[in-house]
């Protein structure tokens, strides 16, 4: 295989070590965002998993774990993270390396010839379609369906419903038998936060299918299944675009840029636009590692604090959900616990033990930065120029985008502004006005989301798509909130704040699920009166 190597500094020398950049540019600690709950970070990761496959993580966590050994130094696939001699954490630990492999590409799988432009491979579909819930592998959905009344297979354990388990799976390596044995048949077995929301949307499919069957008893299995899936997908995107992203991006920004509308149908479809996810969108989503709190606070159904649990210990450990009411406690904690602060700091566990007990030490942010170099991404200032139509030739040109302290740190780490890695720039950049995320990150996300609206033939807001919703059906979708979803299929959720991505307050109080203030799904617009 023809080697692909990352860019060098403008001077021709190497760029700074990713681990050193992480320790110098990011603080490490715990801080809470006063107005946003932990549920927001769960949903972000869930939506990332809809368009991003985890094959690279599986490769260096399960397949190639020897990159820090003499054998690994000779392996082309290995690109370990080097630990500086004076590392603030590991200078006395003896750890001088963290395992990491190259991103797999279309060249890796011989889809493109060696010598062609490196292009990272992604196995998920390039549109928001719950491919993480329904699975993307050809024919695999057949293993999840009952072929009766549109339902998917569910298994009950300790009074809770889960997707089917595979006793032969080797993915749940942190399960603690004999009690923890559940390991799902497909990719729901990755990080805990994504798995939780996936389980909920899996359950929601069956709830929708059962209600559709009650309303339309003459419908067959195929129609019930695909109608339920269509509704389920639309709800997931409605919540993402209209409930969560306005909090993070700023609602006015999103309306101005045409990412969301004012209500009713929208049809921006352009068949000349290819449906695909940019590397910048997929990579930029890694910035949200900064807001991930890792000490999960678990609560019971009455809202009483039960205990804390390290989030990183739940990676590849789905057996944990089915014991000791843990699923219930995690769901309850998701909308009660405050989320991580949007700042230039990262949680301790994300910085040094992101995979729990799989590796002695792993730094997700250093890994993110290094992967950006192997993705072939351009320097930060190139994206800044794309977004602002301005030139940035000196550090002085960046003074309006960073605080004095943040810019000073970048100047200490990099000799030329053209050397700044995209993620390093995003870590310190000022947020967009009205939003929570860095302005350049917003620009890259907005560019992708607008392309998604144009390229997705089956976008749920389109009036002219195949099997389009009626006006009343679309209105019903728009009323659904994440609070309504948790009330409907969460474990013993009887009360929740109406805006569950936002913290409980006098303006957003805990409210009974039976209240009209909770946005639940009404399927009566799907009732065919000819069946009466």
XYZ file of C-alpha atoms in Angstrom:
532
model
C 0.000 0.000 0.000
C 1.289 3.444 -0.899
C 1.956 5.387 2.292
C -0.059 8.474 3.121
C 1.496 10.895 5.575
C 0.069 14.080 7.098
C 1.191 17.559 6.136
C 4.252 19.172 7.679
C 4.627 22.625 9.165
C 5.146 25.585 6.836
C 8.832 25.493 7.779
C 9.086 21.910 6.537
C 9.499 20.496 10.029
C 7.063 18.363 12.012
C 3.934 19.796 13.606
C 3.746 19.792 17.430
C 2.903 16.491 19.114
C -0.890 16.076 19.504
C -0.606 15.127 23.178
C 1.443 18.235 23.938
C -1.052 20.426 22.102
C -3.890 18.903 24.108
C -2.188 19.441 27.466
C -1.171 23.009 26.587
C -4.377 24.192 24.884
C -7.059 22.536 26.999
C -7.654 22.710 30.705
C -8.650 19.504 32.477
C -11.432 19.477 35.026
C -15.156 19.395 35.687
C -17.588 22.256 35.152
C -21.335 22.352 34.548
C -23.391 24.238 31.974
C -26.098 25.913 34.019
C -28.879 25.771 31.413
C -28.224 22.549 29.474
C -28.679 18.946 30.612
C -26.578 15.844 30.091
C -29.283 14.639 27.697
C -28.038 17.137 25.096
C -24.641 15.442 24.835
C -26.309 12.025 24.630
C -28.432 13.122 21.694
C -25.513 14.747 19.883
C -23.536 11.512 20.019
C -26.615 9.546 18.938
C -27.016 11.733 15.845
C -23.298 11.495 15.084
C -23.622 7.701 15.100
C -26.363 7.981 12.460
C -23.844 9.163 9.865
C -20.461 8.018 11.244
C -19.303 4.413 11.509
C -17.019 3.357 14.349
C -14.794 1.023 12.335
C -11.655 3.053 13.064
C -12.280 2.862 16.809
C -12.974 -0.871 16.600
C -9.725 -1.246 14.663
C -7.461 0.190 17.348
C -9.487 -0.923 20.371
C -10.100 -4.539 19.354
C -8.100 -5.465 16.247
C -4.695 -3.740 16.407
C -3.725 -3.077 20.014
C 0.063 -3.367 19.659
C 0.976 0.024 18.216
C 3.063 0.903 21.279
C 5.193 -2.250 21.012
C 8.265 -2.924 18.855
C 5.978 -4.952 16.592
C 3.636 -1.989 16.229
C 6.440 0.357 15.218
C 6.859 -1.747 12.079
C 3.134 -1.841 11.313
C 2.016 0.651 8.654
C -1.465 0.739 10.188
C -0.097 2.077 13.485
C 0.156 5.799 14.245
C 0.507 5.826 18.042
C 0.250 8.999 20.092
C 3.660 9.832 21.534
C 3.760 11.111 25.105
C 6.216 13.984 25.708
C 8.919 13.390 28.295
C 7.584 16.167 30.524
C 3.894 15.249 30.156
C 1.995 16.634 33.189
C 0.297 13.281 33.848
C 2.607 10.572 32.539
C 6.111 11.872 33.251
C 6.272 9.466 36.217
C 3.844 6.744 35.077
C 6.089 5.063 32.537
C 3.488 5.568 29.806
C 5.172 7.026 26.735
C 2.683 6.026 24.051
C -1.069 5.572 23.430
C -2.482 3.110 20.921
C -3.911 4.505 17.679
C -4.266 3.300 14.084
C -4.585 5.062 10.745
C -8.075 5.958 9.544
C -9.255 3.335 7.095
C -9.839 4.611 3.591
C -11.364 3.614 0.285
C -7.806 2.692 -0.662
C -7.633 0.336 2.349
C -10.578 -1.617 0.967
C -9.285 -1.392 -2.636
C -12.275 0.692 -3.701
C -9.777 3.279 -4.982
C -6.291 2.728 -6.356
C -3.209 3.502 -4.314
C -1.828 6.854 -5.337
C -5.255 8.467 -5.590
C -6.295 11.181 -3.141
C -6.767 9.710 0.325
C -10.457 9.439 1.199
C -11.664 8.077 4.527
C -14.277 5.359 4.200
C -17.601 5.588 6.053
C -20.013 2.670 6.261
C -23.061 4.578 7.489
C -25.531 6.135 5.076
C -24.820 9.835 4.342
C -28.287 11.008 5.448
C -30.138 11.168 8.760
C -32.176 7.961 8.594
C -31.615 6.146 11.918
C -29.201 3.776 10.204
C -27.670 3.222 13.639
C -31.050 1.923 14.872
C -32.262 -0.014 11.829
C -28.780 -1.135 10.696
C -27.182 -0.502 7.324
C -25.926 -3.950 6.359
C -27.867 -5.397 3.408
C -30.445 -7.870 4.652
C -29.592 -7.411 8.332
C -32.918 -5.737 9.069
C -34.514 -9.145 8.385
C -32.935 -10.394 11.615
C -34.585 -7.582 13.587
C -38.148 -7.875 12.265
C -40.941 -10.124 13.534
C -42.832 -9.748 10.234
C -46.022 -9.314 12.230
C -47.848 -5.991 12.481
C -44.740 -3.984 11.591
C -42.908 -4.889 14.790
C -39.217 -5.381 15.510
C -37.925 -8.110 17.796
C -37.684 -7.114 21.453
C -36.362 -9.052 24.414
C -37.496 -8.478 27.975
C -35.055 -8.533 30.842
C -35.854 -7.482 34.384
C -39.083 -5.870 33.156
C -37.305 -3.771 30.519
C -37.417 -4.079 26.719
C -34.230 -4.237 24.631
C -33.174 -4.970 21.049
C -32.224 -8.629 20.508
C -28.994 -9.883 22.011
C -26.295 -11.947 20.327
C -24.703 -14.471 22.720
C -21.789 -14.947 20.310
C -20.850 -11.274 20.004
C -17.362 -10.248 21.096
C -18.112 -6.507 21.072
C -19.148 -6.100 24.721
C -15.717 -6.658 26.181
C -16.374 -4.690 29.382
C -19.495 -6.665 30.347
C -19.086 -8.181 33.802
C -20.576 -11.680 33.756
C -22.352 -13.623 35.040
C -24.940 -10.871 35.562
C -24.039 -8.657 32.612
C -24.494 -10.735 29.467
C -26.607 -8.601 27.121
C -24.777 -7.672 23.924
C -26.842 -6.436 21.012
C -26.774 -8.014 17.569
C -25.252 -4.950 15.929
C -23.575 -1.607 16.530
C -25.628 -0.440 19.498
C -22.764 -1.774 21.614
C -20.487 1.285 21.455
C -20.498 4.312 23.775
C -23.107 4.359 26.503
C -24.678 7.724 25.680
C -25.426 6.771 22.068
C -26.636 3.302 23.052
C -29.208 4.719 25.484
C -30.925 6.888 22.861
C -30.696 4.091 20.304
C -32.560 1.733 22.607
C -35.272 4.350 23.112
C -35.814 4.870 19.378
C -35.813 1.111 18.830
C -38.612 0.833 21.385
C -40.398 3.805 19.882
C -40.635 2.048 16.519
C -42.716 -0.704 18.093
C -44.873 1.728 20.019
C -45.643 3.581 16.778
C -46.308 0.330 14.887
C -48.719 -0.919 17.554
C -50.706 2.314 17.512
C -50.793 2.381 13.708
C -52.123 -1.189 13.742
C -54.814 -0.199 16.227
C -55.849 2.746 14.049
C -55.604 0.798 10.784
C -56.241 -2.899 11.482
C -56.340 -3.705 7.755
C -52.789 -2.531 7.120
C -50.287 -5.299 6.432
C -46.910 -5.844 8.075
C -44.895 -4.104 5.346
C -46.940 -0.928 5.416
C -46.966 -0.816 9.204
C -43.208 -1.379 9.426
C -42.144 1.204 6.860
C -44.669 3.813 7.994
C -43.491 3.404 11.596
C -39.864 3.679 10.482
C -40.604 6.810 8.436
C -42.295 8.466 11.416
C -39.523 7.382 13.788
C -36.835 8.826 11.492
C -38.742 12.093 11.111
C -39.066 12.470 14.882
C -35.323 11.941 15.401
C -34.485 14.682 12.871
C -37.219 17.051 14.062
C -35.808 16.906 17.589
C -32.247 17.383 16.332
C -32.879 20.301 13.958
C -35.649 22.159 15.756
C -35.125 21.422 19.452
C -31.444 20.715 20.120
C -29.453 22.554 17.450
C -31.120 25.958 18.033
C -29.776 25.813 21.597
C -26.248 25.138 20.342
C -26.194 27.055 17.048
C -28.567 29.920 17.822
C -32.072 29.797 16.357
C -31.724 33.113 14.512
C -28.514 31.898 12.869
C -30.213 28.722 11.681
C -33.232 30.565 10.250
C -30.990 33.132 8.556
C -28.945 30.405 6.901
C -31.944 28.330 5.851
C -31.171 25.338 8.063
C -34.605 25.433 9.695
C -37.876 26.947 8.553
C -40.793 28.695 10.208
C -43.167 25.713 9.979
C -45.060 23.873 7.283
C -43.532 22.108 4.302
C -40.089 22.853 2.872
C -38.693 21.532 -0.374
C -35.066 22.396 -1.081
C -34.290 19.163 -2.921
C -31.791 19.442 -5.763
C -31.089 16.183 -7.578
C -27.723 17.527 -8.755
C -26.417 17.636 -5.161
C -24.828 14.353 -4.132
C -25.875 13.023 -0.708
C -22.712 12.725 1.352
C -21.249 13.873 4.646
C -18.153 16.048 4.501
C -15.080 14.975 6.427
C -15.240 18.368 8.131
C -18.726 17.677 9.507
C -17.807 14.203 10.706
C -14.543 15.437 12.194
C -16.011 18.638 13.635
C -18.489 16.637 15.679
C -15.515 15.454 17.736
C -15.379 18.951 19.232
C -18.337 17.909 21.394
C -16.022 15.649 23.367
C -15.284 18.814 25.347
C -18.819 19.012 26.759
C -19.104 15.354 27.729
C -19.443 14.873 31.481
C -18.157 11.493 32.560
C -19.519 11.199 36.097
C -23.091 10.115 35.377
C -25.520 10.888 38.152
C -28.138 8.151 38.406
C -31.618 8.886 39.783
C -34.641 6.734 40.580
C -38.146 7.310 39.220
C -38.987 9.667 42.092
C -35.977 11.827 41.315
C -33.885 10.684 44.269
C -30.142 10.528 43.690
C -28.930 6.909 43.644
C -25.209 7.023 42.830
C -22.620 8.088 40.268
C -21.126 5.954 37.530
C -18.100 6.663 35.285
C -19.394 7.048 31.732
C -16.176 5.648 30.264
C -16.757 2.384 32.135
C -19.915 1.897 30.066
C -18.197 1.700 26.682
C -18.857 -1.715 25.065
C -20.786 -2.722 28.204
C -24.455 -2.908 27.269
C -25.051 -5.685 29.784
C -24.945 -2.907 32.399
C -28.271 -1.497 31.183
C -30.276 -4.587 32.103
C -29.247 -4.959 35.763
C -30.051 -3.045 38.959
C -32.537 -0.730 37.171
C -29.564 0.992 35.541
C -31.445 1.842 32.337
C -34.123 3.593 34.367
C -31.553 5.412 36.484
C -29.524 6.604 33.476
C -32.617 7.898 31.665
C -33.789 9.715 34.793
C -30.347 11.224 35.270
C -30.104 12.355 31.652
C -32.644 15.164 32.094
C -31.856 15.958 35.741
C -28.053 16.272 35.592
C -26.451 19.422 34.229
C -24.291 18.946 31.155
C -20.641 19.862 30.705
C -19.719 23.498 30.174
C -19.001 24.852 26.696
C -15.467 26.065 27.318
C -11.813 25.213 26.716
C -11.700 22.347 29.205
C -12.127 18.597 29.008
C -13.220 16.120 31.645
C -10.509 14.094 33.416
C -11.692 10.743 32.091
C -12.008 11.996 28.508
C -8.427 13.247 28.754
C -6.774 10.124 30.103
C -9.021 7.041 30.313
C -11.711 7.416 27.678
C -12.040 3.659 27.089
C -12.367 2.714 30.718
C -10.451 -0.452 31.456
C -9.666 -1.351 27.839
C -6.424 0.677 27.828
C -4.376 1.883 30.770
C -4.578 5.385 29.328
C -6.290 6.975 26.324
C -6.687 10.668 25.453
C -9.687 11.284 23.192
C -8.791 14.910 22.418
C -5.195 14.120 21.415
C -6.573 11.292 19.305
C -9.050 13.682 17.672
C -6.312 16.128 16.783
C -4.018 13.472 15.340
C -6.827 11.893 13.308
C -7.478 15.275 11.712
C -3.988 15.186 10.254
C -4.537 11.702 8.849
C -7.943 12.670 7.448
C -6.030 15.090 5.238
C -7.852 18.140 6.605
C -6.563 21.622 5.836
C -5.158 24.048 8.430
C -7.616 25.939 10.620
C -7.024 29.295 8.898
C -7.982 27.864 5.507
C -11.424 27.059 6.865
C -11.554 30.437 8.570
C -10.883 32.095 5.218
C -13.593 29.999 3.556
C -16.130 31.042 6.185
C -15.309 34.761 6.374
C -13.885 35.583 2.917
C -10.938 37.204 4.690
C -7.221 36.439 4.591
C -5.335 35.352 7.711
C -1.594 35.619 7.199
C -0.481 36.483 10.734
C -1.507 35.694 14.288
C -2.506 39.349 14.610
C -5.218 38.728 12.020
C -6.829 36.231 14.411
C -7.120 38.558 17.413
C -10.880 39.053 16.945
C -11.509 35.306 16.940
C -9.736 34.396 20.177
C -9.260 35.756 23.645
C -5.792 37.164 24.317
C -4.866 34.126 26.424
C -6.073 31.588 23.846
C -4.272 33.293 20.973
C -1.112 33.582 23.050
C -1.170 29.824 23.686
C -1.552 29.113 19.976
C 1.425 31.369 19.260
C 3.500 29.405 21.777
C 2.585 26.092 20.123
C 2.700 27.005 16.426
C 5.280 29.037 14.513
C 2.926 30.051 11.705
C -0.885 30.507 11.652
C -0.969 28.189 8.621
C 0.319 25.431 10.909
C -2.690 25.523 13.266
C -4.617 22.255 13.188
C -8.354 22.591 12.632
C -9.264 21.064 15.996
C -6.682 23.142 17.866
C -8.207 26.291 16.404
C -11.734 25.174 17.258
C -10.760 24.408 20.846
C -9.997 28.051 21.552
C -12.119 30.026 19.079
C -14.842 32.364 20.316
C -18.430 31.082 19.988
C -20.779 32.297 17.298
C -23.074 35.109 18.390
C -26.271 33.665 19.815
C -24.871 30.136 20.007
C -22.565 27.917 22.029
C -20.140 26.507 19.466
C -17.078 28.067 17.767
C -17.983 30.296 14.831
C -15.921 28.335 12.286
C -17.429 25.079 13.510
C -20.894 26.553 13.020
C -19.932 27.530 9.479
C -18.757 24.002 8.628
C -21.851 22.439 10.171
C -24.202 24.883 8.433
C -22.572 24.143 5.091
C -23.151 20.410 5.558
C -26.696 20.659 6.902
C -27.783 22.864 4.003
C -26.294 20.303 1.626
C -28.216 17.576 3.443
C -31.480 19.450 2.943
C -30.781 19.691 -0.778
C -29.517 16.156 -1.349
C -31.940 14.030 0.687
C -34.767 12.987 -1.623
C -36.714 11.594 1.332
C -36.308 14.602 3.661
C -39.340 14.538 5.954
C -40.377 18.176 5.335
C -40.738 17.690 1.569
C -44.325 17.716 0.246
C -43.280 16.040 -3.009
C -41.193 13.136 -1.751
C -42.387 9.545 -2.199
C -44.971 8.723 0.506
C -44.837 12.290 1.824
C -46.568 13.242 5.043
C -49.820 15.133 4.821
C -49.982 18.600 6.339
C -51.667 17.244 9.483
C -49.122 14.447 9.778
C -46.211 16.884 9.528
C -47.836 19.055 12.196
C -48.025 16.000 14.456
C -44.312 15.308 13.909
C -43.418 18.921 14.704
C -45.161 18.744 18.082
C -42.976 15.885 19.335
C -40.177 16.785 21.752
C -37.496 14.734 23.439
C -39.513 15.092 26.648
C -42.469 13.470 24.911
C -40.279 10.620 23.688
C -38.950 9.942 27.191
C -42.459 10.087 28.644
C -43.681 7.585 26.066
C -40.917 4.996 26.075
C -38.474 5.965 28.830
C -38.254 3.691 31.851
C -40.905 4.806 34.353
C -40.638 8.480 33.395
C -43.793 10.074 34.824
C -42.650 13.691 34.968
C -40.066 15.733 33.096
C -39.364 19.351 32.203
C -41.059 20.285 28.858
C -37.713 21.359 27.358
C -35.626 18.388 28.469
C -32.373 19.526 26.844
C -32.595 22.528 29.181
C -32.189 22.311 32.931
C -35.056 22.214 35.402
C -36.011 25.725 36.509
C -38.988 27.887 37.423
C -39.471 28.554 33.707
C -38.985 24.887 32.810
C -40.386 22.929 35.770
C -40.878 19.214 36.159
C -44.264 18.504 34.595
C -46.507 15.446 34.588
C -46.249 13.434 31.380
C -50.027 13.658 31.053
C -49.795 17.449 30.654
C -50.477 19.063 27.285
C -47.185 20.934 27.783
C -45.285 17.728 26.973
C -44.934 17.278 23.205
C -46.073 13.698 22.582
C -46.890 12.004 19.273
C -50.517 11.864 18.148
C -50.958 9.307 15.364
C -54.606 10.021 14.564
C -53.632 11.889 11.341
C -52.480 8.492 10.006
C -55.887 6.874 10.507
C -57.504 5.915 7.226
C -61.217 6.553 7.590
C -62.012 4.173 4.752
C -61.204 1.345 7.165
C -64.146 2.209 9.405
